[in-house]
Amino acid sequence: RGVGTNITERKGAEQALRDSERELRLLINAVPAVISYADAGERMRSCNNAMAQLLGRPREMILNRTMREIFGEDRYRVLEPHVRRALAGEEAHFERTQVKADGDLLDLAVKYIPRRNERGEVEGFYTLATDITEIRRLERLKMEFVSTVSHELRTPLTSIRGSLGLLSGGV
């Protein structure tokens, strides 16, 4: 005796889930922004390739380690207030400068987004960090340009103003 059950539908659903997960992983790893997830204990549970490249470490050396272990004590102290806000259920937005693995400086716009379970309790937070180095460089160039133009125009305009003052005074 035996009982046969058609599990074709279940197997199809399992395969669809695996395919969906693979696609999501490919998408997250293709994004140039840092994407990660840390649990309530600040232990890194997921990260994309951009984070591994930024830190100059393989993902295996990042996953399942605490933020303090990953970033070191000094950098963690800068991040800690924002982490506390995220774990308290509040989104945290801030900008920071990060030293890349190759020694170059990188300006980042960072956002910590709390993750809540079905009861509404915070169980961790997502990180989204985007490179704003080029934006900051262009802002500095713009400020330098405005400063230079202002300085260069000040001298001739002062002369013109003086001459107009003399003319209006009847000289």
Coordinates of N, CA and C in Angstrom, one line a residue:
R1 N 0.8 -1.2 0.0 CA 0.0 0.0 0.0 C 0.9 1.2 0.0
G2 N 0.3 2.3 -0.6 CA 1.1 3.5 -0.6 C 0.1 4.7 -0.9
V3 N 0.5 5.8 -0.5 CA -0.2 7.0 -0.8 C 0.6 7.9 -1.6
G4 N 0.1 8.4 -2.7 CA 0.8 9.3 -3.6 C 0.2 10.7 -3.4
T5 N 1.1 11.7 -3.4 CA 0.6 13.1 -3.3 C 1.3 13.8 -4.4
N6 N 0.6 14.6 -5.1 CA 1.1 15.4 -6.2 C 1.7 16.7 -5.6
I7 N 3.1 16.8 -5.6 CA 3.8 17.9 -5.0 C 4.3 18.9 -6.1
T8 N 3.8 18.7 -7.3 CA 4.3 19.5 -8.4 C 4.1 21.0 -8.1
E9 N 3.0 21.4 -7.6 CA 2.7 22.8 -7.3 C 3.6 23.3 -6.3
R10 N 3.9 22.5 -5.2 CA 4.8 23.0 -4.1 C 6.2 23.1 -4.7
K11 N 6.6 22.2 -5.5 CA 8.0 22.3 -6.0 C 8.1 23.5 -6.9
G12 N 7.1 23.8 -7.7 CA 7.1 25.0 -8.6 C 7.2 26.2 -7.7
A13 N 6.4 26.3 -6.6 CA 6.5 27.5 -5.8 C 7.8 27.6 -5.1
E14 N 8.5 26.5 -4.7 CA 9.8 26.6 -4.1 C 10.8 27.1 -5.1
Q15 N 10.7 26.6 -6.4 CA 11.6 27.0 -7.4 C 11.4 28.5 -7.7
A16 N 10.2 29.0 -7.8 CA 9.9 30.4 -8.0 C 10.5 31.2 -6.9
L17 N 10.4 30.8 -5.7 CA 10.9 31.5 -4.5 C 12.5 31.6 -4.7
R18 N 13.1 30.5 -5.0 CA 14.6 30.5 -5.2 C 15.0 31.4 -6.3
D19 N 14.2 31.4 -7.4 CA 14.5 32.3 -8.6 C 14.3 33.8 -8.2
S20 N 13.3 34.1 -7.4 CA 13.0 35.4 -7.0 C 14.1 35.9 -6.0
E21 N 14.6 35.0 -5.1 CA 15.6 35.4 -4.2 C 16.9 35.6 -5.0
R22 N 17.2 34.8 -5.9 CA 18.4 35.0 -6.7 C 18.4 36.3 -7.5
E23 N 17.3 36.7 -8.1 CA 17.1 37.9 -8.8 C 17.3 39.1 -7.9
L24 N 16.7 39.0 -6.7 CA 16.9 40.1 -5.7 C 18.3 40.3 -5.3
R25 N 19.0 39.2 -5.1 CA 20.4 39.2 -4.7 C 21.3 39.9 -5.8
L26 N 21.0 39.5 -7.1 CA 21.7 40.0 -8.2 C 21.4 41.6 -8.3
L27 N 20.2 42.0 -8.1 CA 19.8 43.4 -8.2 C 20.5 44.2 -7.1
I28 N 20.5 43.7 -5.8 CA 21.1 44.4 -4.7 C 22.6 44.5 -4.9
N29 N 23.2 43.5 -5.5 CA 24.7 43.5 -5.7 C 25.1 44.4 -6.9
A30 N 24.1 44.6 -7.8 CA 24.4 45.5 -8.9 C 24.3 46.9 -8.6
V31 N 23.6 47.3 -7.5 CA 23.4 48.7 -7.1 C 24.8 49.2 -6.6
P32 N 25.2 50.4 -7.1 CA 26.5 51.0 -6.6 C 26.4 51.5 -5.2
A33 N 25.2 51.7 -4.6 CA 25.1 52.2 -3.3 C 25.3 51.1 -2.3
V34 N 25.7 51.4 -1.1 CA 25.9 50.4 0.0 C 24.5 50.1 0.6
I35 N 24.2 48.8 0.6 CA 23.0 48.3 1.2 C 23.3 47.2 2.2
S36 N 22.8 47.3 3.4 CA 23.1 46.3 4.4 C 22.0 46.2 5.4
Y37 N 22.0 45.1 6.2 CA 21.0 45.0 7.2 C 21.8 44.5 8.5
A38 N 21.5 45.2 9.6 CA 22.1 44.8 10.9 C 20.9 44.5 11.8
D39 N 21.0 43.5 12.6 CA 20.0 43.1 13.6 C 20.0 44.0 14.8
A40 N 19.1 43.8 15.8 CA 19.0 44.6 17.0 C 20.3 44.5 17.8
G41 N 21.1 43.5 17.7 CA 22.4 43.4 18.4 C 23.5 44.0 17.6
E42 N 23.2 44.8 16.5 CA 24.1 45.5 15.6 C 25.1 44.5 14.9
R43 N 24.6 43.3 14.7 CA 25.4 42.3 14.0 C 24.9 42.3 12.5
M44 N 25.9 42.4 11.6 CA 25.6 42.5 10.2 C 25.1 41.2 9.7
R45 N 23.9 41.2 9.2 CA 23.3 40.0 8.7 C 23.3 39.9 7.1
S46 N 23.4 41.0 6.5 CA 23.4 41.1 5.0 C 24.1 42.3 4.6
C47 N 24.8 42.2 3.4 CA 25.4 43.4 2.8 C 25.6 43.1 1.3
N48 N 25.7 44.1 0.6 CA 25.9 43.9 -0.9 C 27.4 44.1 -1.2
N49 N 27.7 43.9 -2.5 CA 29.1 44.0 -2.9 C 29.7 45.4 -2.7
A50 N 28.9 46.4 -2.9 CA 29.4 47.8 -2.7 C 29.9 48.0 -1.3
M51 N 29.3 47.4 -0.3 CA 29.8 47.5 1.1 C 31.1 46.8 1.2
A52 N 31.2 45.6 0.7 CA 32.4 44.8 0.8 C 33.6 45.5 0.1
Q53 N 33.3 46.2 -1.1 CA 34.3 46.9 -1.8 C 34.8 48.2 -1.0
L54 N 33.8 48.8 -0.4 CA 34.1 50.0 0.4 C 35.1 49.7 1.5
L55 N 34.8 48.6 2.2 CA 35.6 48.2 3.4 C 36.8 47.5 3.0
G56 N 36.9 47.0 1.7 CA 38.0 46.3 1.2 C 38.2 44.9 1.9
R57 N 37.0 44.3 2.1 CA 37.0 43.0 2.8 C 36.0 42.1 2.0
P58 N 36.2 40.8 2.1 CA 35.2 39.9 1.5 C 34.0 39.9 2.4
R59 N 32.8 39.6 1.8 CA 31.6 39.6 2.6 C 31.6 38.7 3.8
E60 N 32.4 37.6 3.7 CA 32.4 36.6 4.8 C 33.1 37.3 6.0
M61 N 33.9 38.3 5.8 CA 34.6 39.0 7.0 C 33.7 40.1 7.5
I62 N 32.6 40.3 6.9 CA 31.6 41.4 7.4 C 30.4 40.7 8.0
L63 N 29.9 39.7 7.4 CA 28.7 39.1 7.9 C 28.9 38.4 9.2
N64 N 27.8 38.5 10.1 CA 27.8 38.0 11.4 C 28.8 38.6 12.4
R65 N 29.3 39.8 12.0 CA 30.2 40.5 13.0 C 29.5 41.8 13.4
T66 N 29.8 42.3 14.6 CA 29.1 43.5 15.0 C 29.7 44.7 14.3
M67 N 28.9 45.8 14.3 CA 29.4 47.0 13.7 C 30.7 47.5 14.3
R68 N 30.8 47.4 15.6 CA 32.0 47.8 16.3 C 33.2 47.0 15.8
E69 N 33.1 45.7 15.5 CA 34.1 44.9 15.0 C 34.5 45.2 13.5
I70 N 33.4 45.6 12.8 CA 33.6 45.9 11.4 C 34.3 47.2 11.2
F71 N 33.8 48.3 11.9 CA 34.3 49.6 11.7 C 35.4 50.1 12.6
G72 N 35.6 49.4 13.7 CA 36.6 49.8 14.7 C 36.0 50.8 15.7
E73 N 36.6 50.9 16.8 CA 36.1 51.7 17.9 C 35.9 53.2 17.5
D74 N 36.9 53.8 16.9 CA 36.8 55.2 16.6 C 35.6 55.5 15.6
R75 N 35.6 54.8 14.5 CA 34.5 55.0 13.5 C 33.1 54.6 14.1
Y76 N 33.1 53.6 14.9 CA 31.8 53.2 15.5 C 31.3 54.3 16.4
R77 N 32.1 55.0 17.2 CA 31.7 56.1 18.1 C 30.9 57.1 17.3
V78 N 31.3 57.4 16.0 CA 30.7 58.4 15.2 C 29.3 57.9 14.7
L79 N 29.2 56.6 14.5 CA 28.0 56.0 14.0 C 27.0 55.7 15.1
E80 N 27.5 55.4 16.3 CA 26.6 55.0 17.4 C 25.4 55.8 17.7
P81 N 25.4 57.1 17.7 CA 24.2 57.8 18.0 C 23.1 57.6 16.9
H82 N 23.5 57.5 15.7 CA 22.6 57.2 14.6 C 22.0 55.8 14.7
V83 N 22.9 54.8 15.0 CA 22.5 53.5 15.2 C 21.4 53.4 16.3
R84 N 21.7 54.1 17.4 CA 20.7 54.2 18.6 C 19.4 54.7 18.1
R85 N 19.4 55.8 17.3 CA 18.1 56.3 16.8 C 17.4 55.3 16.0
A86 N 18.1 54.6 15.1 CA 17.4 53.6 14.2 C 16.9 52.5 15.0
L87 N 17.6 52.0 16.0 CA 17.1 50.9 16.9 C 16.0 51.4 17.8
A88 N 15.8 52.7 18.0 CA 14.7 53.2 18.7 C 13.5 53.4 17.8
G89 N 13.6 53.1 16.5 CA 12.5 53.2 15.6 C 12.4 54.4 14.8
E90 N 13.5 55.2 14.8 CA 13.5 56.5 14.1 C 14.5 56.4 12.9
E91 N 14.1 56.9 11.8 CA 15.0 57.0 10.6 C 16.1 57.9 11.0
A92 N 17.4 57.6 10.6 CA 18.5 58.5 10.8 C 19.2 58.8 9.5
H93 N 19.3 60.1 9.2 CA 20.0 60.6 8.0 C 21.2 61.4 8.4
F94 N 22.3 61.1 7.8 CA 23.5 61.9 8.1 C 24.5 61.7 7.0
E95 N 25.5 62.6 7.0 CA 26.6 62.5 6.0 C 27.9 62.3 6.8
R96 N 28.8 61.5 6.2 CA 30.1 61.2 6.8 C 31.1 61.0 5.7
T97 N 32.4 61.1 6.1 CA 33.5 60.9 5.2 C 34.1 59.5 5.6
Q98 N 34.2 58.7 4.7 CA 34.8 57.3 4.9 C 36.1 57.2 4.2
V99 N 37.0 56.5 4.8 CA 38.3 56.2 4.1 C 38.1 54.9 3.4
K100 N 38.2 54.9 2.1 CA 38.1 53.6 1.4 C 39.3 52.7 1.6
A101 N 39.1 51.5 1.2 CA 40.2 50.5 1.3 C 41.5 50.9 0.7
D102 N 41.4 51.7 -0.4 CA 42.6 52.1 -1.1 C 43.2 53.4 -0.6
G103 N 42.5 53.9 0.5 CA 43.0 55.2 1.2 C 42.4 56.4 0.7
D104 N 41.6 56.4 -0.4 CA 40.9 57.6 -0.8 C 39.8 57.9 0.1
L105 N 39.4 59.2 0.1 CA 38.3 59.6 0.9 C 37.0 59.6 0.1
L106 N 35.9 59.2 0.8 CA 34.6 59.1 0.1 C 33.6 59.8 1.0
D107 N 32.8 60.8 0.4 CA 31.7 61.4 1.1 C 30.5 60.6 0.9
L108 N 29.8 60.2 2.0 CA 28.6 59.4 1.9 C 27.4 60.1 2.5
A109 N 26.3 59.9 1.9 CA 25.0 60.3 2.5 C 24.4 59.0 3.0
V110 N 24.2 58.9 4.3 CA 23.8 57.6 4.9 C 22.4 57.7 5.5
K111 N 21.6 56.6 5.3 CA 20.3 56.6 5.9 C 20.1 55.2 6.6
Y112 N 19.7 55.3 7.8 CA 19.4 54.0 8.6 C 17.9 54.0 8.7
I113 N 17.3 52.9 8.2 CA 15.9 52.7 8.2 C 15.5 51.5 9.1
P114 N 14.8 51.7 10.2 CA 14.4 50.7 11.1 C 13.6 49.6 10.4
R115 N 13.8 48.3 10.8 CA 13.0 47.2 10.3 C 12.2 46.7 11.5
R116 N 10.9 46.6 11.3 CA 10.0 46.2 12.4 C 9.4 44.8 12.1
N117 N 9.1 44.1 13.1 CA 8.5 42.8 12.9 C 7.0 43.0 12.9
E118 N 6.2 41.9 12.8 CA 4.8 42.0 12.7 C 4.1 42.6 13.9
R119 N 4.8 42.6 15.1 CA 4.2 43.3 16.3 C 4.6 44.8 16.4
G120 N 5.4 45.2 15.4 CA 5.8 46.6 15.4 C 7.1 46.9 16.1
E121 N 7.7 45.9 16.6 CA 9.0 46.0 17.4 C 10.1 46.1 16.4
V122 N 11.1 47.0 16.7 CA 12.3 47.1 15.9 C 13.2 45.9 16.1
E123 N 13.5 45.2 15.0 CA 14.4 44.1 15.1 C 15.7 44.2 14.4
G124 N 15.9 45.4 13.9 CA 17.2 45.8 13.2 C 17.0 47.0 12.4
F125 N 17.9 47.2 11.5 CA 17.8 48.4 10.6 C 18.6 48.1 9.3
Y126 N 18.1 48.8 8.2 CA 18.7 48.7 6.9 C 19.6 50.0 6.8
T127 N 20.7 49.8 6.1 CA 21.5 50.9 5.8 C 21.5 51.2 4.2
L128 N 21.4 52.4 3.8 CA 21.5 52.8 2.5 C 22.5 54.0 2.5
A129 N 23.6 53.8 1.8 CA 24.7 54.9 1.8 C 25.0 55.1 0.3
T130 N 24.9 56.4 -0.1 CA 25.3 56.7 -1.5 C 26.5 57.7 -1.5
D131 N 27.3 57.5 -2.5 CA 28.5 58.3 -2.7 C 28.1 59.7 -3.2
I132 N 28.4 60.7 -2.4 CA 28.2 62.1 -2.8 C 29.5 62.9 -3.0
T133 N 30.6 62.2 -3.2 CA 31.9 62.8 -3.3 C 31.9 63.8 -4.5
E134 N 31.4 63.4 -5.6 CA 31.4 64.3 -6.8 C 30.5 65.5 -6.6
I135 N 29.4 65.3 -5.9 CA 28.5 66.4 -5.6 C 29.2 67.5 -4.7
R136 N 29.9 67.0 -3.7 CA 30.7 67.8 -2.8 C 31.8 68.6 -3.5
R137 N 32.5 67.9 -4.4 CA 33.6 68.5 -5.2 C 33.0 69.6 -6.1
L138 N 31.9 69.4 -6.7 CA 31.2 70.4 -7.6 C 30.8 71.6 -6.7
E139 N 30.3 71.3 -5.5 CA 29.9 72.4 -4.6 C 31.1 73.3 -4.2
R140 N 32.2 72.6 -4.0 CA 33.4 73.4 -3.6 C 33.9 74.2 -4.8
L141 N 33.8 73.6 -6.0 CA 34.2 74.4 -7.2 C 33.3 75.6 -7.4
K142 N 32.0 75.4 -7.2 CA 31.1 76.5 -7.4 C 31.4 77.6 -6.4
M143 N 31.6 77.3 -5.1 CA 31.9 78.3 -4.1 C 33.2 79.0 -4.5
E144 N 34.2 78.3 -4.9 CA 35.5 78.9 -5.3 C 35.3 79.8 -6.5
F145 N 34.5 79.4 -7.5 CA 34.2 80.3 -8.6 C 33.5 81.6 -8.2
V146 N 32.5 81.4 -7.4 CA 31.8 82.6 -6.9 C 32.7 83.5 -6.1
S147 N 33.5 83.0 -5.3 CA 34.4 83.8 -4.5 C 35.4 84.5 -5.4
T148 N 36.0 83.8 -6.4 CA 36.9 84.4 -7.4 C 36.3 85.5 -8.2
V149 N 35.1 85.3 -8.7 CA 34.4 86.3 -9.5 C 34.1 87.5 -8.6
S150 N 33.6 87.2 -7.4 CA 33.3 88.3 -6.5 C 34.5 89.2 -6.2
H151 N 35.7 88.5 -6.0 CA 36.9 89.2 -5.7 C 37.4 90.0 -6.9
E152 N 37.3 89.4 -8.1 CA 37.8 90.0 -9.3 C 36.9 91.2 -9.7
L153 N 35.7 91.1 -9.5 CA 34.8 92.2 -9.8 C 34.8 93.3 -8.8
R154 N 35.2 93.1 -7.6 CA 35.1 94.1 -6.6 C 36.0 95.3 -6.9
T155 N 37.2 95.0 -7.4 CA 38.2 96.1 -7.6 C 37.7 97.0 -8.8
P156 N 37.3 96.5 -9.9 CA 36.8 97.4 -11.0 C 35.5 98.1 -10.6
L157 N 34.6 97.4 -9.9 CA 33.4 98.0 -9.5 C 33.6 99.2 -8.5
T158 N 34.6 99.0 -7.6 CA 34.9 100.1 -6.7 C 35.4 101.3 -7.5
S159 N 36.3 101.1 -8.5 CA 36.8 102.2 -9.3 C 35.6 102.9 -10.0
I160 N 34.8 102.1 -10.6 CA 33.6 102.7 -11.3 C 32.7 103.5 -10.4
R161 N 32.5 102.9 -9.2 CA 31.6 103.6 -8.2 C 32.3 104.9 -7.8
G162 N 33.6 104.9 -7.6 CA 34.3 106.2 -7.3 C 34.2 107.2 -8.4
S163 N 34.4 106.8 -9.6 CA 34.3 107.7 -10.8 C 32.9 108.2 -10.9
L164 N 31.9 107.4 -10.7 CA 30.5 107.9 -10.8 C 30.2 108.9 -9.6
G165 N 30.8 108.6 -8.5 CA 30.6 109.5 -7.4 C 31.2 110.9 -7.7
L166 N 32.4 110.9 -8.3 CA 33.0 112.1 -8.7 C 32.2 112.9 -9.7
L167 N 31.7 112.1 -10.7 CA 30.8 112.7 -11.8 C 29.5 113.3 -11.2
S168 N 28.9 112.6 -10.3 CA 27.7 113.1 -9.7 C 28.0 114.3 -8.7
G169 N 29.2 114.3 -8.2 CA 29.6 115.5 -7.4 C 29.9 116.7 -8.1
G170 N 30.0 116.6 -9.5 CA 30.2 117.7 -10.3 C 31.7 117.9 -10.6
V171 N 32.6 117.0 -10.3 CA 34.0 117.1 -10.6 C 34.3 116.8 -12.0

